[in-house]
mmCIF file of C-alpha atoms in Angstrom:
data_model
loop_
_atom_site.group_PDB
_atom_site.id
_atom_site.type_symbol
_atom_site.label_atom_id
_atom_site.label_comp_id
_atom_site.label_asym_id
_atom_site.label_seq_id
_atom_site.Cartn_x
_atom_site.Cartn_y
_atom_site.Cartn_z
ATOM 1 C CA UNK J 755 -26.867 3.793 -35.827
ATOM 2 C CA UNK J 756 -23.438 4.775 -37.059
ATOM 3 C CA UNK J 757 -20.056 3.123 -36.566
ATOM 4 C CA UNK J 758 -17.121 5.234 -35.454
ATOM 5 C CA UNK J 759 -14.255 3.467 -37.171
ATOM 6 C CA UNK J 760 -10.763 3.954 -35.792
ATOM 7 C CA UNK J 761 -8.583 4.384 -38.857
ATOM 8 C CA UNK J 762 -5.579 2.956 -36.980
ATOM 9 C CA UNK J 763 -7.508 -0.257 -36.582
ATOM 10 C CA UNK J 764 -8.619 -0.388 -40.207
ATOM 11 C CA UNK J 765 -7.260 -3.490 -41.871
ATOM 12 C CA UNK J 766 -5.620 -3.523 -45.280
ATOM 13 C CA UNK J 767 -7.737 -4.350 -48.325
ATOM 14 C CA UNK J 768 -6.105 -7.767 -48.360
ATOM 15 C CA UNK J 769 -7.137 -8.421 -44.737
ATOM 16 C CA UNK J 770 -10.598 -7.005 -45.312
ATOM 17 C CA UNK J 771 -11.252 -9.452 -48.133
ATOM 18 C CA UNK J 772 -10.315 -12.596 -46.182
ATOM 19 C CA UNK J 773 -13.939 -13.486 -45.458
ATOM 20 C CA UNK J 774 -14.964 -13.082 -49.083
ATOM 21 C CA UNK J 775 -14.372 -15.607 -51.877
ATOM 22 C CA UNK J 776 -10.751 -15.712 -53.059
ATOM 23 C CA UNK J 777 -9.817 -14.698 -56.598
ATOM 24 C CA UNK J 778 -6.461 -15.066 -58.288
ATOM 25 C CA UNK J 779 -5.114 -12.282 -60.485
ATOM 26 C CA UNK J 780 -5.975 -14.392 -63.521
ATOM 27 C CA UNK J 781 -9.559 -14.764 -62.308
ATOM 28 C CA UNK J 782 -9.881 -11.026 -61.724
ATOM 29 C CA UNK J 783 -8.739 -10.386 -65.278
ATOM 30 C CA UNK J 784 -11.493 -12.675 -66.546
ATOM 31 C CA UNK J 785 -14.229 -11.019 -64.456
ATOM 32 C CA UNK J 786 -14.484 -7.571 -65.979
ATOM 33 C CA UNK J 787 -10.898 -6.697 -64.876
ATOM 34 C CA UNK J 788 -11.839 -5.259 -61.470
ATOM 35 C CA UNK J 789 -15.147 -6.869 -60.554
ATOM 36 C CA UNK J 790 -16.131 -10.281 -59.302
ATOM 37 C CA UNK J 791 -19.431 -10.175 -61.158
ATOM 38 C CA UNK J 792 -22.017 -7.727 -62.509
ATOM 39 C CA UNK J 793 -23.625 -7.141 -59.111
ATOM 40 C CA UNK J 794 -20.232 -6.206 -57.665
ATOM 41 C CA UNK J 795 -19.730 -3.752 -60.532
ATOM 42 C CA UNK J 796 -23.141 -2.128 -59.951
ATOM 43 C CA UNK J 797 -22.466 -1.686 -56.246
ATOM 44 C CA UNK J 798 -19.069 -0.158 -57.006
ATOM 45 C CA UNK J 799 -20.668 2.567 -59.115
ATOM 46 C CA UNK J 800 -23.271 3.122 -56.398
ATOM 47 C CA UNK J 801 -20.427 3.637 -53.938
ATOM 48 C CA UNK J 802 -18.813 6.188 -56.262
ATOM 49 C CA UNK J 803 -22.117 8.046 -56.750
ATOM 50 C CA UNK J 804 -22.685 8.114 -53.003
ATOM 51 C CA UNK J 805 -19.193 9.485 -52.398
ATOM 52 C CA UNK J 806 -19.705 12.276 -54.946
ATOM 53 C CA UNK J 807 -23.135 13.104 -53.515
ATOM 54 C CA UNK J 808 -21.849 13.148 -49.940
ATOM 55 C CA UNK J 809 -18.918 15.384 -50.913
ATOM 56 C CA UNK J 810 -21.312 17.766 -52.652
ATOM 57 C CA UNK J 811 -23.726 17.805 -49.719
ATOM 58 C CA UNK J 812 -20.967 18.593 -47.225
ATOM 59 C CA UNK J 813 -19.866 21.547 -49.360
ATOM 60 C CA UNK J 814 -23.447 22.882 -49.354
ATOM 61 C CA UNK J 815 -23.883 22.438 -45.601
ATOM 62 C CA UNK J 816 -20.608 24.300 -44.991
ATOM 63 C CA UNK J 817 -21.857 27.162 -47.197
ATOM 64 C CA UNK J 818 -25.096 27.723 -45.229
ATOM 65 C CA UNK J 819 -24.191 27.652 -41.506
ATOM 66 C CA UNK J 820 -27.169 29.867 -40.603
ATOM 67 C CA UNK J 821 -29.892 27.845 -42.368
ATOM 68 C CA UNK J 822 -30.712 24.894 -40.056
ATOM 69 C CA UNK J 823 -33.911 23.880 -41.876
ATOM 70 C CA UNK J 824 -32.127 23.653 -45.220
ATOM 71 C CA UNK J 825 -29.241 21.802 -43.583
ATOM 72 C CA UNK J 826 -31.727 19.239 -42.266
ATOM 73 C CA UNK J 827 -32.858 18.448 -45.829
ATOM 74 C CA UNK J 828 -29.272 18.071 -46.991
ATOM 75 C CA UNK J 829 -28.302 15.838 -44.063
ATOM 76 C CA UNK J 830 -31.118 13.489 -45.049
ATOM 77 C CA UNK J 831 -29.457 13.052 -48.431
ATOM 78 C CA UNK J 832 -26.033 12.648 -46.819
ATOM 79 C CA UNK J 833 -27.406 9.643 -44.926
ATOM 80 C CA UNK J 834 -29.265 8.187 -47.940
ATOM 81 C CA UNK J 835 -28.396 4.493 -48.258
ATOM 82 C CA UNK J 836 -25.776 4.905 -45.503
ATOM 83 C CA UNK J 837 -26.987 1.756 -43.736
ATOM 84 C CA UNK J 838 -27.437 -1.480 -45.676
ATOM 85 C CA UNK J 839 -29.166 -4.434 -44.054
ATOM 86 C CA UNK J 840 -27.963 -7.744 -45.461
ATOM 87 C CA UNK J 841 -30.239 -10.784 -45.540
ATOM 88 C CA UNK J 842 -28.330 -13.538 -47.327
ATOM 89 C CA UNK J 843 -27.570 -11.996 -50.726
ATOM 90 C CA UNK J 844 -30.206 -9.232 -50.449
ATOM 91 C CA UNK J 845 -29.131 -5.742 -49.373
ATOM 92 C CA UNK J 846 -31.688 -3.092 -48.420
ATOM 93 C CA UNK J 847 -31.212 0.611 -47.684
ATOM 94 C CA UNK J 848 -33.551 3.584 -47.276
ATOM 95 C CA UNK J 849 -33.741 6.315 -49.937
ATOM 96 C CA UNK J 850 -33.965 10.064 -49.265
ATOM 97 C CA UNK J 851 -35.838 10.837 -52.531
ATOM 98 C CA UNK J 852 -34.339 14.343 -52.588
ATOM 99 C CA UNK J 853 -33.575 16.216 -55.813
ATOM 100 C CA UNK J 854 -29.967 16.710 -54.825
ATOM 101 C CA UNK J 855 -29.260 12.969 -54.440
ATOM 102 C CA UNK J 856 -27.554 11.445 -57.479
ATOM 103 C CA UNK J 857 -28.709 7.897 -56.760
ATOM 104 C CA UNK J 858 -32.314 8.886 -56.085
ATOM 105 C CA UNK J 859 -32.361 10.981 -59.261
ATOM 106 C CA UNK J 860 -31.244 7.953 -61.261
ATOM 107 C CA UNK J 861 -34.127 5.997 -59.768
ATOM 108 C CA UNK J 862 -36.521 8.875 -60.488
ATOM 109 C CA UNK J 863 -35.347 8.987 -64.106
ATOM 110 C CA UNK J 864 -36.097 5.287 -64.515
ATOM 111 C CA UNK J 865 -39.523 5.630 -62.878
ATOM 112 C CA UNK J 866 -40.547 8.562 -65.070
ATOM 113 C CA UNK J 867 -39.207 6.976 -68.247
ATOM 114 C CA UNK J 868 -41.109 3.755 -67.550
ATOM 115 C CA UNK J 869 -44.328 5.627 -66.732
ATOM 116 C CA UNK J 870 -44.386 8.172 -69.538
ATOM 117 C CA UNK J 871 -42.369 6.833 -72.448
ATOM 118 C CA UNK J 872 -45.188 4.913 -74.110
ATOM 119 C CA UNK J 873 -47.950 7.524 -73.563
ATOM 120 C CA UNK J 874 -45.647 10.170 -75.041
ATOM 121 C CA UNK J 875 -44.734 7.926 -77.988
ATOM 122 C CA UNK J 876 -48.457 7.390 -78.608
ATOM 123 C CA UNK J 877 -48.768 11.118 -79.415
ATOM 124 C CA UNK J 878 -47.061 10.550 -82.784
ATOM 125 C CA UNK J 879 -44.432 12.983 -84.092
ATOM 126 C CA UNK J 880 -42.651 14.655 -81.213
ATOM 127 C CA UNK J 881 -40.718 17.907 -80.923
ATOM 128 C CA UNK J 882 -38.159 18.988 -78.362
ATOM 129 C CA UNK J 883 -38.789 22.653 -77.546
ATOM 130 C CA UNK J 884 -36.391 24.813 -75.520
ATOM 131 C CA UNK J 885 -37.614 28.105 -74.059
ATOM 132 C CA UNK J 886 -35.112 30.475 -72.483
ATOM 133 C CA UNK J 887 -34.868 33.902 -70.887
ATOM 134 C CA UNK J 888 -31.784 36.037 -70.163
ATOM 135 C CA UNK J 889 -29.559 34.975 -67.273
ATOM 136 C CA UNK J 890 -30.402 36.284 -63.818
ATOM 137 C CA UNK J 891 -28.621 36.735 -60.488
ATOM 138 C CA UNK J 892 -28.974 34.165 -57.735
ATOM 139 C CA UNK J 893 -31.254 36.470 -55.735
ATOM 140 C CA UNK J 894 -33.689 36.684 -58.684
ATOM 141 C CA UNK J 895 -33.556 33.029 -59.748
ATOM 142 C CA UNK J 896 -36.572 31.732 -57.803
ATOM 143 C CA UNK J 897 -38.756 34.647 -58.923
ATOM 144 C CA UNK J 898 -37.692 34.151 -62.564
ATOM 145 C CA UNK J 899 -38.589 30.459 -62.491
ATOM 146 C CA UNK J 900 -42.030 31.243 -61.079
ATOM 147 C CA UNK J 901 -42.503 33.857 -63.801
ATOM 148 C CA UNK J 902 -41.562 31.346 -66.515
ATOM 149 C CA UNK J 903 -43.940 28.691 -65.219
ATOM 150 C CA UNK J 904 -46.794 31.203 -65.068
ATOM 151 C CA UNK J 905 -45.974 32.450 -68.590
ATOM 152 C CA UNK J 906 -46.100 28.923 -69.996
ATOM 153 C CA UNK J 907 -49.488 28.342 -68.381
ATOM 154 C CA UNK J 908 -50.833 31.544 -69.961
ATOM 155 C CA UNK J 909 -49.455 30.488 -73.349
ATOM 156 C CA UNK J 910 -51.165 27.090 -73.127
ATOM 157 C CA UNK J 911 -54.482 28.738 -72.308
ATOM 158 C CA UNK J 912 -54.037 31.267 -75.110
ATOM 159 C CA UNK J 913 -53.349 28.584 -77.707
ATOM 160 C CA UNK J 914 -56.323 26.521 -76.546
ATOM 161 C CA UNK J 915 -58.772 29.443 -76.549
ATOM 162 C CA UNK J 916 -57.517 31.511 -79.496
ATOM 163 C CA UNK J 917 -56.124 28.871 -81.849
ATOM 164 C CA UNK J 918 -58.322 25.941 -80.749
ATOM 165 C CA UNK J 919 -55.254 23.740 -80.253
ATOM 166 C CA UNK J 920 -54.927 21.629 -77.136
ATOM 167 C CA UNK J 921 -51.315 21.068 -76.198
ATOM 168 C CA UNK J 922 -50.169 17.576 -75.259
ATOM 169 C CA UNK J 923 -46.803 16.844 -73.759
ATOM 170 C CA UNK J 924 -44.506 17.413 -70.817
ATOM 171 C CA UNK J 925 -42.341 20.266 -69.592
ATOM 172 C CA UNK J 926 -39.248 20.262 -67.424
ATOM 173 C CA UNK J 927 -37.389 23.005 -65.569
ATOM 174 C CA UNK J 928 -33.626 23.060 -65.991
ATOM 175 C CA UNK J 929 -31.025 25.445 -64.552
ATOM 176 C CA UNK J 930 -27.409 26.007 -65.497
ATOM 177 C CA UNK J 931 -24.813 28.318 -63.999
ATOM 178 C CA UNK J 932 -22.386 30.695 -65.725
ATOM 179 C CA UNK J 933 -19.245 30.843 -63.623
ATOM 180 C CA UNK J 934 -17.718 33.775 -65.499
ATOM 181 C CA UNK J 935 -20.683 36.105 -65.020
ATOM 182 C CA UNK J 936 -21.899 34.507 -61.771
ATOM 183 C CA UNK J 937 -25.414 34.270 -63.195
ATOM 184 C CA UNK J 938 -28.020 31.539 -63.547
ATOM 185 C CA UNK J 939 -29.806 30.350 -66.665
ATOM 186 C CA UNK J 940 -33.254 28.850 -66.014
ATOM 187 C CA UNK J 941 -35.013 27.392 -69.032
ATOM 188 C CA UNK J 942 -37.851 25.059 -69.961
ATOM 189 C CA UNK J 943 -37.629 21.898 -72.042
ATOM 190 C CA UNK J 944 -40.818 20.563 -73.628
ATOM 191 C CA UNK J 945 -41.706 17.346 -75.379
ATOM 192 C CA UNK J 946 -44.534 18.524 -77.609
ATOM 193 C CA UNK J 947 -46.728 16.673 -80.112
ATOM 194 C CA UNK J 948 -47.545 19.384 -82.621
ATOM 195 C CA UNK J 949 -45.144 21.392 -84.814
ATOM 196 C CA UNK J 950 -47.648 24.203 -85.403
ATOM 197 C CA UNK J 951 -48.262 24.424 -81.671
ATOM 198 C CA UNK J 952 -44.512 24.328 -80.987
ATOM 199 C CA UNK J 953 -43.974 27.319 -83.263
ATOM 200 C CA UNK J 954 -46.872 29.141 -81.593
ATOM 201 C CA UNK J 955 -45.381 28.466 -78.172
ATOM 202 C CA UNK J 956 -42.074 29.950 -79.242
ATOM 203 C CA UNK J 957 -43.698 33.019 -80.795
ATOM 204 C CA UNK J 958 -45.881 33.727 -77.768
ATOM 205 C CA UNK J 959 -42.948 33.095 -75.432
ATOM 206 C CA UNK J 960 -40.921 35.828 -77.141
ATOM 207 C CA UNK J 961 -43.865 38.196 -76.731
ATOM 208 C CA UNK J 962 -43.972 37.406 -73.019
ATOM 209 C CA UNK J 963 -40.221 37.901 -72.596
ATOM 210 C CA UNK J 964 -39.204 40.894 -74.693
ATOM 211 C CA UNK J 965 -35.521 40.607 -73.788
ATOM 212 C CA UNK J 966 -35.281 36.935 -74.735
ATOM 213 C CA UNK J 967 -33.334 36.213 -77.916
ATOM 214 C CA UNK J 968 -34.704 34.091 -80.751
ATOM 215 C CA UNK J 969 -31.275 32.440 -80.828
ATOM 216 C CA UNK J 970 -31.866 31.082 -77.340
ATOM 217 C CA UNK J 971 -35.032 29.235 -78.387
ATOM 218 C CA UNK J 972 -35.007 25.913 -80.180
ATOM 219 C CA UNK J 973 -37.419 23.457 -81.823
ATOM 220 C CA UNK J 974 -36.297 20.129 -83.219
ATOM 221 C CA UNK J 975 -37.965 16.858 -84.069
ATOM 222 C CA UNK J 976 -37.224 13.991 -81.699
ATOM 223 C CA UNK J 977 -35.838 10.735 -82.984
ATOM 224 C CA UNK J 978 -38.283 8.462 -81.153
ATOM 225 C CA UNK J 979 -36.065 5.446 -81.834
ATOM 226 C CA UNK J 980 -33.381 7.009 -79.617
ATOM 227 C CA UNK J 981 -33.797 5.944 -75.987
ATOM 228 C CA UNK J 982 -31.577 8.816 -74.828
ATOM 229 C CA UNK J 983 -34.133 11.370 -76.024
ATOM 230 C CA UNK J 984 -36.412 10.327 -73.179
ATOM 231 C CA UNK J 985 -33.716 9.744 -70.593
ATOM 232 C CA UNK J 986 -32.373 13.253 -71.235
ATOM 233 C CA UNK J 987 -35.749 14.840 -70.470
ATOM 234 C CA UNK J 988 -36.072 13.033 -67.158
ATOM 235 C CA UNK J 989 -32.565 13.702 -65.933
ATOM 236 C CA UNK J 990 -32.136 16.004 -62.995
ATOM 237 C CA UNK J 991 -32.949 19.703 -63.246
ATOM 238 C CA UNK J 992 -29.426 21.078 -63.171
ATOM 239 C CA UNK J 993 -25.995 20.309 -64.504
ATOM 240 C CA UNK J 994 -23.898 20.377 -61.356
ATOM 241 C CA UNK J 995 -20.461 20.814 -62.889
ATOM 242 C CA UNK J 996 -18.653 23.370 -65.042
ATOM 243 C CA UNK J 997 -17.519 22.730 -68.619
ATOM 244 C CA UNK J 998 -14.236 21.554 -67.107
ATOM 245 C CA UNK J 999 -16.220 18.988 -65.079
ATOM 246 C CA UNK J 1000 -15.495 20.815 -61.827
ATOM 247 C CA UNK J 1001 -18.185 20.690 -59.155
ATOM 248 C CA UNK J 1002 -20.111 23.935 -58.581
ATOM 249 C CA UNK J 1003 -19.509 25.501 -55.197
ATOM 250 C CA UNK J 1004 -21.807 24.641 -52.298
ATOM 251 C CA UNK J 1005 -23.344 28.123 -52.361
ATOM 252 C CA UNK J 1006 -24.142 27.901 -56.086
ATOM 253 C CA UNK J 1007 -25.750 24.491 -55.681
ATOM 254 C CA UNK J 1008 -27.797 25.673 -52.706
ATOM 255 C CA UNK J 1009 -29.001 28.681 -54.706
ATOM 256 C CA UNK J 1010 -30.183 26.360 -57.484
ATOM 257 C CA UNK J 1011 -31.829 23.818 -55.177
ATOM 258 C CA UNK J 1012 -33.474 26.538 -53.109
ATOM 259 C CA UNK J 1013 -34.917 28.157 -56.247
ATOM 260 C CA UNK J 1014 -36.851 25.005 -57.153
ATOM 261 C CA UNK J 1015 -37.912 24.100 -53.627
ATOM 262 C CA UNK J 1016 -41.650 23.372 -53.781
ATOM 263 C CA UNK J 1017 -41.748 23.528 -57.592
ATOM 264 C CA UNK J 1018 -42.790 20.676 -59.882
ATOM 265 C CA UNK J 1019 -39.761 19.965 -62.041
ATOM 266 C CA UNK J 1020 -41.771 17.767 -64.407
ATOM 267 C CA UNK J 1021 -45.291 18.753 -65.460
ATOM 268 C CA UNK J 1022 -47.499 16.883 -67.905
ATOM 269 C CA UNK J 1023 -50.309 18.567 -69.814
ATOM 270 C CA UNK J 1024 -53.093 17.569 -72.176
ATOM 271 C CA UNK J 1025 -53.985 13.884 -72.395
ATOM 272 C CA UNK J 1026 -50.707 12.868 -70.732
ATOM 273 C CA UNK J 1027 -52.227 13.996 -67.422
ATOM 274 C CA UNK J 1028 -54.263 10.790 -67.462
ATOM 275 C CA UNK J 1029 -51.124 8.732 -66.843
ATOM 276 C CA UNK J 1030 -50.998 7.377 -63.327
ATOM 277 C CA UNK J 1031 -48.175 8.903 -61.348
ATOM 278 C CA UNK J 1032 -45.419 6.356 -60.663
ATOM 279 C CA UNK J 1033 -45.088 5.220 -57.066
ATOM 280 C CA UNK J 1034 -41.778 6.409 -55.653
ATOM 281 C CA UNK J 1035 -39.640 3.683 -54.145
ATOM 282 C CA UNK J 1036 -38.674 4.493 -50.551
ATOM 283 C CA UNK J 1037 -36.216 1.641 -50.261
ATOM 284 C CA UNK J 1038 -33.337 0.450 -52.397
ATOM 285 C CA UNK J 1039 -32.850 -3.289 -52.787
ATOM 286 C CA UNK J 1040 -30.092 -5.129 -54.617
ATOM 287 C CA UNK J 1041 -28.874 -8.700 -54.869
ATOM 288 C CA UNK J 1042 -25.105 -9.071 -54.447
ATOM 289 C CA UNK J 1043 -24.077 -12.551 -55.493
ATOM 290 C CA UNK J 1044 -20.366 -12.027 -54.897
ATOM 291 C CA UNK J 1045 -20.602 -11.919 -51.069
ATOM 292 C CA UNK J 1046 -21.153 -14.628 -48.475
ATOM 293 C CA UNK J 1047 -24.821 -15.201 -47.648
ATOM 294 C CA UNK J 1048 -25.443 -14.096 -44.048
ATOM 295 C CA UNK J 1049 -27.212 -11.562 -41.820
ATOM 296 C CA UNK J 1050 -25.203 -8.365 -41.404
ATOM 297 C CA UNK J 1051 -25.250 -4.571 -41.162
ATOM 298 C CA UNK J 1052 -23.052 -2.383 -43.361
ATOM 299 C CA UNK J 1053 -22.360 1.322 -42.722
ATOM 300 C CA UNK J 1054 -21.080 3.680 -45.409
ATOM 301 C CA UNK J 1055 -17.705 5.182 -44.518
ATOM 302 C CA UNK J 1056 -17.021 8.340 -46.545
ATOM 303 C CA UNK J 1057 -13.223 8.102 -46.357
ATOM 304 C CA UNK J 1058 -13.324 4.527 -47.634
ATOM 305 C CA UNK J 1059 -15.951 5.222 -50.311
ATOM 306 C CA UNK J 1060 -17.473 1.968 -49.155
ATOM 307 C CA UNK J 1061 -19.784 0.157 -46.749
ATOM 308 C CA UNK J 1062 -18.001 -1.417 -43.769
ATOM 309 C CA UNK J 1063 -19.357 -3.982 -41.283
ATOM 310 C CA UNK J 1064 -18.522 -4.473 -37.591
ATOM 311 C CA UNK J 1065 -15.639 -6.801 -38.507
ATOM 312 C CA UNK J 1066 -14.099 -3.999 -40.600
ATOM 313 C CA UNK J 1067 -14.767 -5.889 -43.814
ATOM 314 C CA UNK J 1068 -15.316 -3.831 -46.959
ATOM 315 C CA UNK J 1069 -18.363 -4.564 -49.122
ATOM 316 C CA UNK J 1070 -16.965 -3.275 -52.429
ATOM 317 C CA UNK J 1071 -13.224 -2.616 -51.926
ATOM 318 C CA UNK J 1072 -13.673 0.707 -53.720
ATOM 319 C CA UNK J 1073 -10.250 2.147 -52.948
ATOM 320 C CA UNK J 1074 -8.468 -0.973 -54.185
ATOM 321 C CA UNK J 1075 -10.479 -0.957 -57.421
ATOM 322 C CA UNK J 1076 -9.644 2.717 -57.931
ATOM 323 C CA UNK J 1077 -5.972 1.918 -57.355
ATOM 324 C CA UNK J 1078 -6.114 -0.865 -59.927
ATOM 325 C CA UNK J 1079 -7.843 1.408 -62.436
ATOM 326 C CA UNK J 1080 -5.279 4.161 -61.919
ATOM 327 C CA UNK J 1081 -2.431 1.670 -62.358
ATOM 328 C CA UNK J 1082 -3.932 0.266 -65.550
ATOM 329 C CA UNK J 1083 -4.412 3.799 -66.928
ATOM 330 C CA UNK J 1084 -0.809 4.709 -66.108
ATOM 331 C CA UNK J 1085 0.498 1.558 -67.799
ATOM 332 C CA UNK J 1086 -1.627 2.316 -70.862
ATOM 333 C CA UNK J 1087 -0.321 5.900 -71.084
ATOM 334 C CA UNK J 1088 3.264 4.714 -70.635
ATOM 335 C CA UNK J 1089 2.808 2.136 -73.383
ATOM 336 C CA UNK J 1090 1.442 4.793 -75.758
ATOM 337 C CA UNK J 1091 4.358 7.121 -75.049
ATOM 338 C CA UNK J 1092 6.859 4.342 -75.710
#
């Protein structure tokens, strides 16, 4: 069910907030500047992530008018968490669990980190290995990824049979895009437990890919006290923006997503395979303590960057918070200049 909101009937942010608890300007300053409490802050950032994801998805759908099956997958992400069912302070929404959904990828990162962090740490010294090949065109990207995965499997078998070393760790596919050359750069990241094996992997990789440069490969020890080392491995398989933080075009993103369709982005090997796969959450649930406890339905409105109910109330007041942030930033810049 979706609400068709008449923008002419949309109330101002002040009117929208009349049914929510009142806060003076002084109170707002004391509650994290823009937020009523921590749960309000979390939902604000969810609203921003959903807006960015929806904008990205629409650009992809526009780029592939003749691919209805692919469009169907993208529409599922567009509607991810679009409807929130409120039961007192509990809000529930369904998740798409697609690779191109920012929110679902954040959840996936947490699930994988929780499941595999300790088993990986138990391996002892760890090494972050990067394996690359030369950039390829979009039409060759899927084939190149398949070739790389097959090559890594052959290398693992070779090391086990020839060198009597069983590899333990995890590999991840990652893809970046070069806007200047209009080419794609697929590569593998490994968390590996053995320096000798890591060096062997690199050497055998270069034999498999004659045109690959030694400069493109990398081996470095992981600081296991750094939480980000694990989070970085489990992040999504592609950086979706340029160096200038500009979103890739819809066609570029579709090329990347299509190339990994049906592929396992994360693959464990060795004793790590014994870890039970984490159960994927199909539903998002959050407690929002800043709203009135009641039964209600909230629908995400893209133009408002927010969830709106039948009374045209705003759940987060995203646009007003963004206005406040922009004003504060402008005042800060003006103060610095003066």
